[in-house]
Amino acid sequence: MPEPFERMRLLRARSGLSMRAFAARLGSPLDTRYAYYEERRFTGLLPIEVARRIAAALQPYGVEQREVLALAGLADAEIETEIATHAPAVQYIRLDVALPSAEALTRMFETMLEDEIPAARRDALARTLALRLPGALQRATASPPVPVRDKAHVRAVDAPAPATRRRPRPPGSRI
């Protein structure tokens, strides 16, 4: 079984973050706090508060909280209680989404608001939501949208390239 410092190093490495970047994410100076947990002299258990902070920081990178909390010496039942107690109020995920046209979004919002808002206000609100949704989703992500200039240039990823006419090869030519 790997030593505690090796397990901590492996969990952090799975996140794809360097030690310096991860320490900065924790708000901890690299040379004073976090680095200790990846050094050979770290042989004990993680303090529970440190384990909570590290688990929360690694979770968005696909490292399960239970793996970090196990380094604090918690039993399985204690880990489950700890996870349930400190479950985040909001979960963040990244999605690449292709949205339909503004007209289709407007119809969708009109249908959703049909029983909630009077017709006069519903149409205007549905149009406003349809126009603002792409920008709001963009601001919620870090990557810029991919601009699409013309429908003629848009092709499905799996669609074959259009056939082009070529002159037949002369008889006896090599490939």
PDB file of C-alpha atoms in Angstrom:
ATOM      1  CA  MET A   1       0.000   0.000   0.000  1.00  0.00           C
ATOM      2  CA  PRO A   2       1.436   3.427  -0.927  1.00  0.00           C
ATOM      3  CA  GLU A   3       2.533   5.818   1.786  1.00  0.00           C
ATOM      4  CA  PRO A   4       0.162   8.695   2.707  1.00  0.00           C
ATOM      5  CA  PHE A   5       2.298  11.284   0.898  1.00  0.00           C
ATOM      6  CA  GLU A   6       2.312   9.108  -2.247  1.00  0.00           C
ATOM      7  CA  ARG A   7      -1.475   8.687  -2.157  1.00  0.00           C
ATOM      8  CA  MET A   8      -1.910  12.451  -1.723  1.00  0.00           C
ATOM      9  CA  ARG A   9       0.460  13.096  -4.625  1.00  0.00           C
ATOM     10  CA  LEU A  10      -1.435  10.619  -6.837  1.00  0.00           C
ATOM     11  CA  LEU A  11      -4.818  12.173  -6.040  1.00  0.00           C
ATOM     12  CA  ARG A  12      -3.546  15.655  -6.854  1.00  0.00           C
ATOM     13  CA  ALA A  13      -1.837  14.418 -10.016  1.00  0.00           C
ATOM     14  CA  ARG A  14      -5.136  12.887 -11.216  1.00  0.00           C
ATOM     15  CA  SER A  15      -6.623  16.368 -11.138  1.00  0.00           C
ATOM     16  CA  GLY A  16      -4.070  17.501 -13.716  1.00  0.00           C
ATOM     17  CA  LEU A  17      -2.954  20.403 -11.510  1.00  0.00           C
ATOM     18  CA  SER A  18       0.632  21.078 -10.599  1.00  0.00           C
ATOM     19  CA  MET A  19       1.466  21.208  -6.900  1.00  0.00           C
ATOM     20  CA  ARG A  20       1.857  24.987  -7.135  1.00  0.00           C
ATOM     21  CA  ALA A  21      -1.494  25.462  -8.940  1.00  0.00           C
ATOM     22  CA  PHE A  22      -3.288  23.221  -6.485  1.00  0.00           C
ATOM     23  CA  ALA A  23      -1.774  24.973  -3.462  1.00  0.00           C
ATOM     24  CA  ALA A  24      -2.912  28.290  -4.939  1.00  0.00           C
ATOM     25  CA  ARG A  25      -6.409  26.863  -5.420  1.00  0.00           C
ATOM     26  CA  LEU A  26      -6.445  25.972  -1.736  1.00  0.00           C
ATOM     27  CA  GLY A  27      -5.227  29.453  -0.843  1.00  0.00           C
ATOM     28  CA  SER A  28      -2.167  27.936   0.760  1.00  0.00           C
ATOM     29  CA  PRO A  29       1.402  29.053   0.099  1.00  0.00           C
ATOM     30  CA  LEU A  30       3.202  26.161  -1.578  1.00  0.00           C
ATOM     31  CA  ASP A  31       6.283  26.268   0.588  1.00  0.00           C
ATOM     32  CA  THR A  32       4.536  26.354   3.961  1.00  0.00           C
ATOM     33  CA  ARG A  33       1.449  24.150   4.063  1.00  0.00           C
ATOM     34  CA  TYR A  34       0.229  21.991   1.209  1.00  0.00           C
ATOM     35  CA  ALA A  35       3.664  20.786   0.055  1.00  0.00           C
ATOM     36  CA  TYR A  36       4.126  19.067   3.432  1.00  0.00           C
ATOM     37  CA  TYR A  37       1.349  16.597   2.601  1.00  0.00           C
ATOM     38  CA  GLU A  38       3.220  15.465  -0.523  1.00  0.00           C
ATOM     39  CA  GLU A  39       6.616  15.190   1.131  1.00  0.00           C
ATOM     40  CA  ARG A  40       8.209  11.967   2.334  1.00  0.00           C
ATOM     41  CA  ARG A  41       8.146  13.161   5.948  1.00  0.00           C
ATOM     42  CA  PHE A  42       4.315  13.195   5.924  1.00  0.00           C
ATOM     43  CA  THR A  43       3.468   9.768   7.317  1.00  0.00           C
ATOM     44  CA  GLY A  44       0.366  10.302   9.433  1.00  0.00           C
ATOM     45  CA  LEU A  45      -3.254  11.112   8.738  1.00  0.00           C
ATOM     46  CA  LEU A  46      -4.557  14.285   7.164  1.00  0.00           C
ATOM     47  CA  PRO A  47      -6.238  16.622   9.653  1.00  0.00           C
ATOM     48  CA  ILE A  48      -9.991  16.483   8.998  1.00  0.00           C
ATOM     49  CA  GLU A  49     -10.261  20.200   8.143  1.00  0.00           C
ATOM     50  CA  VAL A  50      -7.443  19.882   5.629  1.00  0.00           C
ATOM     51  CA  ALA A  51      -9.024  16.740   4.175  1.00  0.00           C
ATOM     52  CA  ARG A  52     -12.343  18.583   3.733  1.00  0.00           C
ATOM     53  CA  ARG A  53     -10.666  21.479   1.923  1.00  0.00           C
ATOM     54  CA  ILE A  54      -8.603  19.214  -0.314  1.00  0.00           C
ATOM     55  CA  ALA A  55     -11.618  16.994  -1.102  1.00  0.00           C
ATOM     56  CA  ALA A  56     -13.724  20.019  -2.046  1.00  0.00           C
ATOM     57  CA  ALA A  57     -10.934  21.408  -4.234  1.00  0.00           C
ATOM     58  CA  LEU A  58     -10.317  18.102  -6.045  1.00  0.00           C
ATOM     59  CA  GLN A  59     -13.957  17.168  -6.600  1.00  0.00           C
ATOM     60  CA  PRO A  60     -14.433  19.337  -9.740  1.00  0.00           C
ATOM     61  CA  TYR A  61     -11.482  17.484 -11.267  1.00  0.00           C
ATOM     62  CA  GLY A  62     -13.068  14.052 -10.876  1.00  0.00           C
ATOM     63  CA  VAL A  63     -11.387  12.943  -7.646  1.00  0.00           C
ATOM     64  CA  GLU A  64     -13.946  11.456  -5.289  1.00  0.00           C
ATOM     65  CA  GLN A  65     -14.239  12.983  -1.838  1.00  0.00           C
ATOM     66  CA  ARG A  66     -14.165   9.552  -0.205  1.00  0.00           C
ATOM     67  CA  GLU A  67     -10.623   8.956  -1.482  1.00  0.00           C
ATOM     68  CA  VAL A  68      -9.331  12.122   0.185  1.00  0.00           C
ATOM     69  CA  LEU A  69     -11.359  11.640   3.371  1.00  0.00           C
ATOM     70  CA  ALA A  70      -9.928   8.139   3.712  1.00  0.00           C
ATOM     71  CA  LEU A  71      -6.510   9.794   4.125  1.00  0.00           C
ATOM     72  CA  ALA A  72      -7.901  11.402   7.292  1.00  0.00           C
ATOM     73  CA  GLY A  73      -8.446   7.923   8.756  1.00  0.00           C
ATOM     74  CA  LEU A  74     -12.259   7.990   8.584  1.00  0.00           C
ATOM     75  CA  ALA A  75     -14.199   4.727   8.418  1.00  0.00           C
ATOM     76  CA  ASP A  76     -16.629   4.141   5.532  1.00  0.00           C
ATOM     77  CA  ALA A  77     -19.682   5.126   7.610  1.00  0.00           C
ATOM     78  CA  GLU A  78     -17.924   8.292   8.782  1.00  0.00           C
ATOM     79  CA  ILE A  79     -16.981   9.153   5.207  1.00  0.00           C
ATOM     80  CA  GLU A  80     -20.595   8.781   4.074  1.00  0.00           C
ATOM     81  CA  THR A  81     -21.773  11.011   6.933  1.00  0.00           C
ATOM     82  CA  GLU A  82     -19.075  13.566   6.148  1.00  0.00           C
ATOM     83  CA  ILE A  83     -20.008  13.669   2.448  1.00  0.00           C
ATOM     84  CA  ALA A  84     -23.724  14.009   3.242  1.00  0.00           C
ATOM     85  CA  THR A  85     -23.069  16.735   5.804  1.00  0.00           C
ATOM     86  CA  HIS A  86     -20.848  18.824   3.550  1.00  0.00           C
ATOM     87  CA  ALA A  87     -22.635  18.268   0.251  1.00  0.00           C
ATOM     88  CA  PRO A  88     -22.323  21.367  -1.921  1.00  0.00           C
ATOM     89  CA  ALA A  89     -25.415  23.491  -2.437  1.00  0.00           C
ATOM     90  CA  VAL A  90     -24.496  23.920  -6.105  1.00  0.00           C
ATOM     91  CA  GLN A  91     -22.800  21.500  -8.440  1.00  0.00           C
ATOM     92  CA  TYR A  92     -20.884  22.805 -11.448  1.00  0.00           C
ATOM     93  CA  ILE A  93     -20.514  20.939 -14.691  1.00  0.00           C
ATOM     94  CA  ARG A  94     -19.226  21.992 -18.098  1.00  0.00           C
ATOM     95  CA  LEU A  95     -21.311  21.231 -21.142  1.00  0.00           C
ATOM     96  CA  ASP A  96     -20.817  22.022 -24.788  1.00  0.00           C
ATOM     97  CA  VAL A  97     -24.316  22.745 -26.024  1.00  0.00           C
ATOM     98  CA  ALA A  98     -25.719  23.526 -29.461  1.00  0.00           C
ATOM     99  CA  LEU A  99     -28.826  25.660 -29.022  1.00  0.00           C
ATOM    100  CA  PRO A 100     -31.702  25.886 -31.484  1.00  0.00           C
ATOM    101  CA  SER A 101     -32.604  29.151 -33.190  1.00  0.00           C
ATOM    102  CA  ALA A 102     -34.036  32.101 -31.264  1.00  0.00           C
ATOM    103  CA  GLU A 103     -37.467  31.367 -32.754  1.00  0.00           C
ATOM    104  CA  ALA A 104     -37.396  27.765 -31.527  1.00  0.00           C
ATOM    105  CA  LEU A 105     -36.220  28.889 -28.080  1.00  0.00           C
ATOM    106  CA  THR A 106     -39.021  31.482 -27.995  1.00  0.00           C
ATOM    107  CA  ARG A 107     -41.615  28.783 -28.734  1.00  0.00           C
ATOM    108  CA  MET A 108     -40.085  26.568 -26.059  1.00  0.00           C
ATOM    109  CA  PHE A 109     -40.236  29.324 -23.429  1.00  0.00           C
ATOM    110  CA  GLU A 110     -43.803  30.231 -24.468  1.00  0.00           C
ATOM    111  CA  THR A 111     -44.843  26.629 -23.897  1.00  0.00           C
ATOM    112  CA  MET A 112     -43.105  26.522 -20.522  1.00  0.00           C
ATOM    113  CA  LEU A 113     -44.700  29.798 -19.376  1.00  0.00           C
ATOM    114  CA  GLU A 114     -48.152  29.041 -20.811  1.00  0.00           C
ATOM    115  CA  ASP A 115     -49.863  28.344 -17.486  1.00  0.00           C
ATOM    116  CA  GLU A 116     -47.788  30.765 -15.432  1.00  0.00           C
ATOM    117  CA  ILE A 117     -48.024  34.176 -17.103  1.00  0.00           C
ATOM    118  CA  PRO A 118     -50.762  36.031 -19.049  1.00  0.00           C
ATOM    119  CA  ALA A 119     -50.385  35.852 -22.826  1.00  0.00           C
ATOM    120  CA  ALA A 120     -49.478  39.523 -23.306  1.00  0.00           C
ATOM    121  CA  ARG A 121     -46.486  39.303 -20.985  1.00  0.00           C
ATOM    122  CA  ARG A 122     -45.639  35.710 -21.846  1.00  0.00           C
ATOM    123  CA  ASP A 123     -44.700  36.411 -25.479  1.00  0.00           C
ATOM    124  CA  ALA A 124     -42.381  39.289 -24.598  1.00  0.00           C
ATOM    125  CA  LEU A 125     -40.781  37.388 -21.724  1.00  0.00           C
ATOM    126  CA  ALA A 126     -40.321  34.262 -23.856  1.00  0.00           C
ATOM    127  CA  ARG A 127     -38.591  36.312 -26.587  1.00  0.00           C
ATOM    128  CA  THR A 128     -36.350  38.047 -24.035  1.00  0.00           C
ATOM    129  CA  LEU A 129     -35.366  34.735 -22.442  1.00  0.00           C
ATOM    130  CA  ALA A 130     -34.662  33.201 -25.859  1.00  0.00           C
ATOM    131  CA  LEU A 131     -32.384  36.078 -26.802  1.00  0.00           C
ATOM    132  CA  ARG A 132     -30.554  36.160 -23.465  1.00  0.00           C
ATOM    133  CA  LEU A 133     -30.069  32.414 -22.918  1.00  0.00           C
ATOM    134  CA  PRO A 134     -27.031  31.938 -25.233  1.00  0.00           C
ATOM    135  CA  GLY A 135     -25.198  34.913 -23.709  1.00  0.00           C
ATOM    136  CA  ALA A 136     -26.011  33.829 -20.161  1.00  0.00           C
ATOM    137  CA  LEU A 137     -24.740  30.308 -20.814  1.00  0.00           C
ATOM    138  CA  GLN A 138     -21.620  31.760 -22.399  1.00  0.00           C
ATOM    139  CA  ARG A 139     -20.874  33.922 -19.369  1.00  0.00           C
ATOM    140  CA  ALA A 140     -21.277  30.839 -17.178  1.00  0.00           C
ATOM    141  CA  THR A 141     -18.484  28.991 -19.003  1.00  0.00           C
ATOM    142  CA  ALA A 142     -14.852  29.846 -19.506  1.00  0.00           C
ATOM    143  CA  SER A 143     -14.582  28.952 -23.182  1.00  0.00           C
ATOM    144  CA  PRO A 144     -15.727  31.327 -25.918  1.00  0.00           C
ATOM    145  CA  PRO A 145     -18.487  30.216 -28.288  1.00  0.00           C
ATOM    146  CA  VAL A 146     -17.604  28.878 -31.694  1.00  0.00           C
ATOM    147  CA  PRO A 147     -19.002  31.358 -34.228  1.00  0.00           C
ATOM    148  CA  VAL A 148     -21.001  29.961 -37.152  1.00  0.00           C
ATOM    149  CA  ARG A 149     -20.989  32.335 -40.098  1.00  0.00           C
ATOM    150  CA  ASP A 150     -23.241  30.749 -42.652  1.00  0.00           C
ATOM    151  CA  LYS A 151     -25.584  27.772 -42.696  1.00  0.00           C
ATOM    152  CA  ALA A 152     -23.931  26.598 -45.916  1.00  0.00           C
ATOM    153  CA  HIS A 153     -20.659  26.048 -44.044  1.00  0.00           C
ATOM    154  CA  VAL A 154     -22.279  24.093 -41.210  1.00  0.00           C
ATOM    155  CA  ARG A 155     -21.984  20.360 -41.684  1.00  0.00           C
ATOM    156  CA  ALA A 156     -22.594  17.527 -39.287  1.00  0.00           C
ATOM    157  CA  VAL A 157     -19.396  16.083 -37.860  1.00  0.00           C
ATOM    158  CA  ASP A 158     -20.152  12.593 -39.159  1.00  0.00           C
ATOM    159  CA  ALA A 159     -21.445  13.720 -42.549  1.00  0.00           C
ATOM    160  CA  PRO A 160     -19.248  12.689 -45.455  1.00  0.00           C
ATOM    161  CA  ALA A 161     -17.609  15.374 -47.558  1.00  0.00           C
ATOM    162  CA  PRO A 162     -19.635  16.298 -50.622  1.00  0.00           C
ATOM    163  CA  ALA A 163     -18.719  14.343 -53.750  1.00  0.00           C
ATOM    164  CA  THR A 164     -16.778  16.153 -56.444  1.00  0.00           C
ATOM    165  CA  ARG A 165     -16.754  15.342 -60.110  1.00  0.00           C
ATOM    166  CA  ARG A 166     -13.470  14.159 -61.454  1.00  0.00           C
ATOM    167  CA  ARG A 167     -12.393  13.162 -64.903  1.00  0.00           C
ATOM    168  CA  PRO A 168     -11.975   9.420 -65.382  1.00  0.00           C
ATOM    169  CA  ARG A 169      -8.448   8.069 -65.373  1.00  0.00           C
ATOM    170  CA  PRO A 170      -6.956   7.124 -68.647  1.00  0.00           C
ATOM    171  CA  PRO A 171      -6.690   3.394 -69.285  1.00  0.00           C
ATOM    172  CA  GLY A 172      -3.441   1.868 -68.050  1.00  0.00           C
ATOM    173  CA  SER A 173      -2.676   4.577 -65.490  1.00  0.00           C
ATOM    174  CA  ARG A 174      -1.423   3.563 -62.078  1.00  0.00           C
ATOM    175  CA  ILE A 175      -2.954   4.458 -58.797  1.00  0.00           C
TER     176      ILE A 175
END
